[in-house]
PDB file of C-alpha atoms in Angstrom:
ATOM      1  CA  MET A  11     138.289 125.173  60.262  1.00 53.00           C
ATOM      2  CA  LEU A  12     140.319 122.502  58.483  1.00 55.00           C
ATOM      3  CA  GLN A  13     143.435 123.516  60.497  1.00 55.00           C
ATOM      4  CA  ASP A  14     141.502 123.046  63.774  1.00 58.00           C
ATOM      5  CA  THR A  15     140.313 119.584  62.838  1.00 63.00           C
ATOM      6  CA  PHE A  16     143.847 118.544  61.835  1.00 56.00           C
ATOM      7  CA  ASP A  17     145.188 120.023  65.174  1.00 58.00           C
ATOM      8  CA  GLN A  18     142.606 118.228  67.158  1.00 62.00           C
ATOM      9  CA  ARG A  19     143.317 114.971  65.291  1.00 63.00           C
ATOM     10  CA  VAL A  20     147.027 115.068  65.820  1.00 57.00           C
ATOM     11  CA  GLY A  21     146.625 116.258  69.489  1.00 59.00           C
ATOM     12  CA  LEU A  22     147.737 119.772  69.191  1.00 60.00           C
ATOM     13  CA  LYS A  23     146.202 122.469  71.319  1.00 64.00           C
ATOM     14  CA  ASN A  24     144.454 125.286  69.557  1.00 76.00           C
ATOM     15  CA  GLU A  25     146.007 128.745  69.751  1.00 77.00           C
ATOM     16  CA  ARG A  26     143.490 130.137  72.230  1.00 79.00           C
ATOM     17  CA  SER A  27     144.066 127.474  74.716  1.00 84.00           C
ATOM     18  CA  MET A  28     147.776 127.858  74.328  1.00 84.00           C
ATOM     19  CA  VAL A  29     147.470 131.540  75.142  1.00 85.00           C
ATOM     20  CA  ILE A  30     145.276 130.900  78.141  1.00 89.00           C
ATOM     21  CA  THR A  31     147.803 128.275  79.427  1.00 90.00           C
ATOM     22  CA  ALA A  32     150.613 130.767  78.965  1.00 91.00           C
ATOM     23  CA  ILE A  33     148.886 133.600  80.848  1.00 93.00           C
ATOM     24  CA  ALA A  34     147.801 131.309  83.579  1.00 94.00           C
ATOM     25  CA  THR A  35     151.391 130.123  84.011  1.00 95.00           C
ATOM     26  CA  MET A  36     152.625 133.613  83.987  1.00 94.00           C
ATOM     27  CA  ARG A  37     149.933 134.618  86.568  1.00 96.00           C
ATOM     28  CA  VAL A  38     150.758 131.812  88.917  1.00 96.00           C
ATOM     29  CA  LEU A  39     154.536 132.443  88.765  1.00 96.00           C
ATOM     30  CA  LEU A  40     154.157 136.185  89.462  1.00 96.00           C
ATOM     31  CA  GLY A  41     151.993 135.273  92.216  1.00 96.00           C
ATOM     32  CA  ILE A  42     154.459 133.002  93.769  1.00 96.00           C
ATOM     33  CA  PHE A  43     157.312 135.318  93.294  1.00 94.00           C
ATOM     34  CA  PHE A  44     155.377 138.130  95.137  1.00 95.00           C
ATOM     35  CA  ILE A  45     154.376 135.798  97.903  1.00 96.00           C
ATOM     36  CA  LEU A  46     158.016 134.676  98.390  1.00 95.00           C
ATOM     37  CA  SER A  47     159.161 138.423  98.107  1.00 92.00           C
ATOM     38  CA  GLY A  48     156.749 139.514 100.901  1.00 93.00           C
ATOM     39  CA  ILE A  49     157.831 136.671 103.121  1.00 95.00           C
ATOM     40  CA  ALA A  50     161.539 137.481 102.513  1.00 92.00           C
ATOM     41  CA  ASN A  51     160.899 141.239 103.303  1.00 90.00           C
ATOM     42  CA  TYR A  52     159.393 140.194 106.633  1.00 90.00           C
ATOM     43  CA  ILE A  53     162.072 137.727 107.468  1.00 92.00           C
ATOM     44  CA  TYR A  54     164.894 140.329 106.763  1.00 89.00           C
ATOM     45  CA  PHE A  55     162.858 143.316 107.787  1.00 88.00           C
ATOM     46  CA  ARG A  56     165.174 144.615 110.553  1.00 88.00           C
ATOM     47  CA  THR A  57     168.562 143.270 109.518  1.00 88.00           C
ATOM     48  CA  PRO A  58     171.239 145.640 108.539  1.00 87.00           C
ATOM     49  CA  GLY A  59     170.678 146.499 104.878  1.00 80.00           C
ATOM     50  CA  GLY A  60     167.292 144.865 105.220  1.00 82.00           C
ATOM     51  CA  PHE A  61     163.989 145.924 103.845  1.00 82.00           C
ATOM     52  CA  PHE A  62     163.100 148.568 106.569  1.00 85.00           C
ATOM     53  CA  GLU A  63     166.500 150.275 106.218  1.00 83.00           C
ATOM     54  CA  THR A  64     166.276 150.174 102.439  1.00 79.00           C
ATOM     55  CA  VAL A  65     162.904 151.985 102.373  1.00 80.00           C
ATOM     56  CA  THR A  66     163.611 154.501 105.181  1.00 81.00           C
ATOM     57  CA  GLN A  67     167.181 155.506 104.512  1.00 79.00           C
ATOM     58  CA  SER A  68     167.900 154.937 100.670  1.00 74.00           C
ATOM     59  CA  LYS A  69     167.700 157.631  98.121  1.00 68.00           C
ATOM     60  CA  LEU A  70     165.246 157.368  95.219  1.00 67.00           C
ATOM     61  CA  ALA A  71     167.202 156.640  92.095  1.00 63.00           C
ATOM     62  CA  LEU A  72     164.356 157.581  89.828  1.00 61.00           C
ATOM     63  CA  TRP A  73     165.691 157.155  86.350  1.00 54.00           C
ATOM     64  CA  GLY A  74     169.205 155.944  87.466  1.00 55.00           C
ATOM     65  CA  TRP A  75     171.990 155.862  85.137  1.00 54.00           C
ATOM     66  CA  GLY A  76     174.417 158.167  87.175  1.00 57.00           C
ATOM     67  CA  PHE A  77     171.623 160.144  88.866  1.00 54.00           C
ATOM     68  CA  GLN A  78     172.529 160.407  92.537  1.00 58.00           C
ATOM     69  CA  GLY A  79     169.018 160.262  93.671  1.00 59.00           C
ATOM     70  CA  VAL A  80     166.720 162.216  95.968  1.00 62.00           C
ATOM     71  CA  GLY A  81     165.460 161.469  99.369  1.00 65.00           C
ATOM     72  CA  PRO A  82     165.088 159.307 101.299  1.00 69.00           C
ATOM     73  CA  LEU A  83     161.278 159.230 101.506  1.00 71.00           C
ATOM     74  CA  PRO A  84     159.792 161.287 104.519  1.00 78.00           C
ATOM     75  CA  ALA A  85     158.940 159.188 107.460  1.00 81.00           C
ATOM     76  CA  PHE A  86     155.204 159.771 106.947  1.00 83.00           C
ATOM     77  CA  LEU A  87     155.474 157.941 103.712  1.00 82.00           C
ATOM     78  CA  ALA A  88     158.351 155.529 104.284  1.00 81.00           C
ATOM     79  CA  LEU A  89     156.951 153.954 107.513  1.00 87.00           C
ATOM     80  CA  PRO A  90     153.589 152.934 106.184  1.00 89.00           C
ATOM     81  CA  TYR A  91     155.153 151.742 102.935  1.00 87.00           C
ATOM     82  CA  ALA A  92     157.719 149.722 104.804  1.00 89.00           C
ATOM     83  CA  TYR A  93     155.266 148.014 107.186  1.00 91.00           C
ATOM     84  CA  LEU A  94     152.440 147.458 104.621  1.00 93.00           C
ATOM     85  CA  LEU A  95     154.319 146.500 101.384  1.00 92.00           C
ATOM     86  CA  PRO A  96     155.241 142.883 102.397  1.00 94.00           C
ATOM     87  CA  ALA A  97     151.738 142.121 103.407  1.00 95.00           C
ATOM     88  CA  VAL A  98     150.405 143.697 100.190  1.00 96.00           C
ATOM     89  CA  GLU A  99     152.955 141.730  98.222  1.00 95.00           C
ATOM     90  CA  MET A 100     151.693 138.496  99.679  1.00 96.00           C
ATOM     91  CA  ILE A 101     147.990 139.489  99.381  1.00 97.00           C
ATOM     92  CA  VAL A 102     148.250 140.250  95.535  1.00 97.00           C
ATOM     93  CA  GLY A 103     150.459 137.268  94.863  1.00 96.00           C
ATOM     94  CA  ALA A 104     147.889 135.060  96.554  1.00 97.00           C
ATOM     95  CA  ALA A 105     145.068 136.718  94.470  1.00 96.00           C
ATOM     96  CA  PHE A 106     147.102 135.939  91.285  1.00 96.00           C
ATOM     97  CA  VAL A 107     147.711 132.311  92.369  1.00 96.00           C
ATOM     98  CA  VAL A 108     144.164 131.514  93.200  1.00 96.00           C
ATOM     99  CA  ASN A 109     142.941 133.538  90.175  1.00 93.00           C
ATOM    100  CA  ARG A 110     140.649 135.936  92.023  1.00 93.00           C
ATOM    101  CA  TRP A 111     140.457 139.682  91.732  1.00 93.00           C
ATOM    102  CA  VAL A 112     143.237 139.521  89.194  1.00 94.00           C
ATOM    103  CA  ARG A 113     142.435 142.715  87.541  1.00 93.00           C
ATOM    104  CA  TRP A 114     142.519 144.659  90.904  1.00 95.00           C
ATOM    105  CA  ALA A 115     145.532 142.752  92.239  1.00 96.00           C
ATOM    106  CA  GLY A 116     147.272 143.366  88.918  1.00 95.00           C
ATOM    107  CA  ILE A 117     146.831 147.233  89.195  1.00 95.00           C
ATOM    108  CA  ILE A 118     148.124 147.143  92.716  1.00 96.00           C
ATOM    109  CA  MET A 119     151.042 144.903  91.535  1.00 95.00           C
ATOM    110  CA  MET A 120     151.826 147.333  88.647  1.00 95.00           C
ATOM    111  CA  LEU A 121     151.770 150.380  91.020  1.00 94.00           C
ATOM    112  CA  MET A 122     154.234 148.506  93.403  1.00 92.00           C
ATOM    113  CA  LEU A 123     156.410 147.587  90.451  1.00 90.00           C
ATOM    114  CA  LEU A 124     156.433 151.295  89.281  1.00 88.00           C
ATOM    115  CA  SER A 125     157.395 152.290  92.912  1.00 85.00           C
ATOM    116  CA  PHE A 126     160.334 149.906  92.702  1.00 82.00           C
ATOM    117  CA  ILE A 127     161.357 151.403  89.336  1.00 79.00           C
ATOM    118  CA  LEU A 128     161.323 154.819  90.775  1.00 77.00           C
ATOM    119  CA  ALA A 129     163.145 153.843  94.014  1.00 75.00           C
ATOM    120  CA  PHE A 130     165.955 151.729  92.215  1.00 71.00           C
ATOM    121  CA  GLY A 131     165.992 153.530  88.914  1.00 66.00           C
ATOM    122  CA  LEU A 132     165.013 152.335  85.483  1.00 64.00           C
ATOM    123  CA  ILE A 133     168.559 152.171  84.323  1.00 61.00           C
ATOM    124  CA  GLY A 134     171.133 151.058  86.845  1.00 57.00           C
ATOM    125  CA  PRO A 135     174.619 152.572  87.374  1.00 56.00           C
ATOM    126  CA  GLY A 136     176.113 149.937  85.043  1.00 57.00           C
ATOM    127  CA  GLY A 137     173.869 150.980  82.059  1.00 56.00           C
ATOM    128  CA  LEU A 138     171.459 148.786  80.157  1.00 55.00           C
ATOM    129  CA  LEU A 139     173.769 145.784  80.141  1.00 53.00           C
ATOM    130  CA  PRO A 140     175.543 145.618  83.437  1.00 52.00           C
ATOM    131  CA  ASN A 141     177.830 142.854  84.567  1.00 51.00           C
ATOM    132  CA  ASN A 142     176.080 140.561  86.986  1.00 50.00           C
ATOM    133  CA  GLN A 143     173.974 143.319  88.767  1.00 54.00           C
ATOM    134  CA  GLY A 144     170.329 143.624  89.431  1.00 55.00           C
ATOM    135  CA  ASN A 145     168.840 146.079  86.759  1.00 57.00           C
ATOM    136  CA  TRP A 146     165.667 147.375  85.185  1.00 61.00           C
ATOM    137  CA  ASP A 147     164.762 144.286  83.299  1.00 72.00           C
ATOM    138  CA  LYS A 148     163.109 142.256  86.169  1.00 81.00           C
ATOM    139  CA  ASN A 149     160.768 144.979  87.241  1.00 83.00           C
ATOM    140  CA  VAL A 150     159.994 146.034  83.704  1.00 84.00           C
ATOM    141  CA  PHE A 151     159.089 142.476  82.668  1.00 89.00           C
ATOM    142  CA  MET A 152     157.099 141.755  85.777  1.00 91.00           C
ATOM    143  CA  LEU A 153     155.170 145.095  85.159  1.00 91.00           C
ATOM    144  CA  ILE A 154     154.440 143.819  81.576  1.00 93.00           C
ATOM    145  CA  GLY A 155     153.435 140.447  82.887  1.00 94.00           C
ATOM    146  CA  ALA A 156     151.189 141.937  85.627  1.00 95.00           C
ATOM    147  CA  TRP A 157     149.617 144.121  82.955  1.00 95.00           C
ATOM    148  CA  THR A 158     149.040 141.232  80.620  1.00 94.00           C
ATOM    149  CA  CYS A 159     147.326 139.117  83.332  1.00 93.00           C
ATOM    150  CA  ALA A 160     145.189 142.076  84.520  1.00 93.00           C
ATOM    151  CA  ALA A 161     144.232 142.972  80.942  1.00 94.00           C
ATOM    152  CA  TYR A 162     143.263 139.308  80.134  1.00 93.00           C
ATOM    153  CA  ASP A 163     141.147 139.027  83.312  1.00 92.00           C
ATOM    154  CA  HIS A 164     139.354 142.213  82.358  1.00 92.00           C
ATOM    155  CA  TYR A 165     138.770 140.792  78.793  1.00 92.00           C
ATOM    156  CA  ARG A 166     137.601 137.460  80.336  1.00 90.00           C
ATOM    157  CA  VAL A 167     135.110 139.190  82.869  1.00 90.00           C
ATOM    158  CA  LYS A 168     133.718 141.334  80.031  1.00 91.00           C
ATOM    159  CA  ARG A 169     133.305 138.385  77.688  1.00 89.00           C
ATOM    160  CA  GLN A 170     131.547 136.420  80.393  1.00 89.00           C
ATOM    161  CA  ASN A 171     129.287 139.281  81.139  1.00 90.00           C
ATOM    162  CA  ARG A 172     128.373 139.524  77.404  1.00 90.00           C
ATOM    163  CA  MET A 173     127.704 135.824  77.146  1.00 87.00           C
ATOM    164  CA  ASN A 174     125.428 136.103  80.119  1.00 89.00           C
ATOM    165  CA  GLU A 175     123.474 138.993  78.616  1.00 88.00           C
ATOM    166  CA  LEU A 176     122.971 136.973  75.418  1.00 85.00           C
ATOM    167  CA  GLY A 177     121.449 134.139  77.135  1.00 70.00           C
TER     168      GLY A 177
END
């Protein structure tokens, strides 16, 4: 109580508003990343080494770290995945940016990120600390960010419903 009064007097935000701001920033940045990723996947869809070729011809690394992989995905899975994934990336990214259906968009985002982790491996061929290579960290941290945003949205909606019930 006394600390809150002091914080307000000196112009500091309280902890709750800082958490809300941090989650909102993470939500918007994840959304923008997914929108741009979907656009890039469509732009480079049919180029050699592009998105379509990666999805339809690459082996699934699963856990990575020297595992040679299985696959590629059968055509009945790879083709819908290749054609729909960029659009879904842009849709869930837009939902995150405009703060609508964040819970459901977050679940879809987490499933996509899990599929990326399975496709490219959790631990890359260079180990946990590769030299200037893409690795597990981006997908894992984005997965945690998507979960945080979805969980907070679920909490916010439940809290709002309880407040409405109370009057």
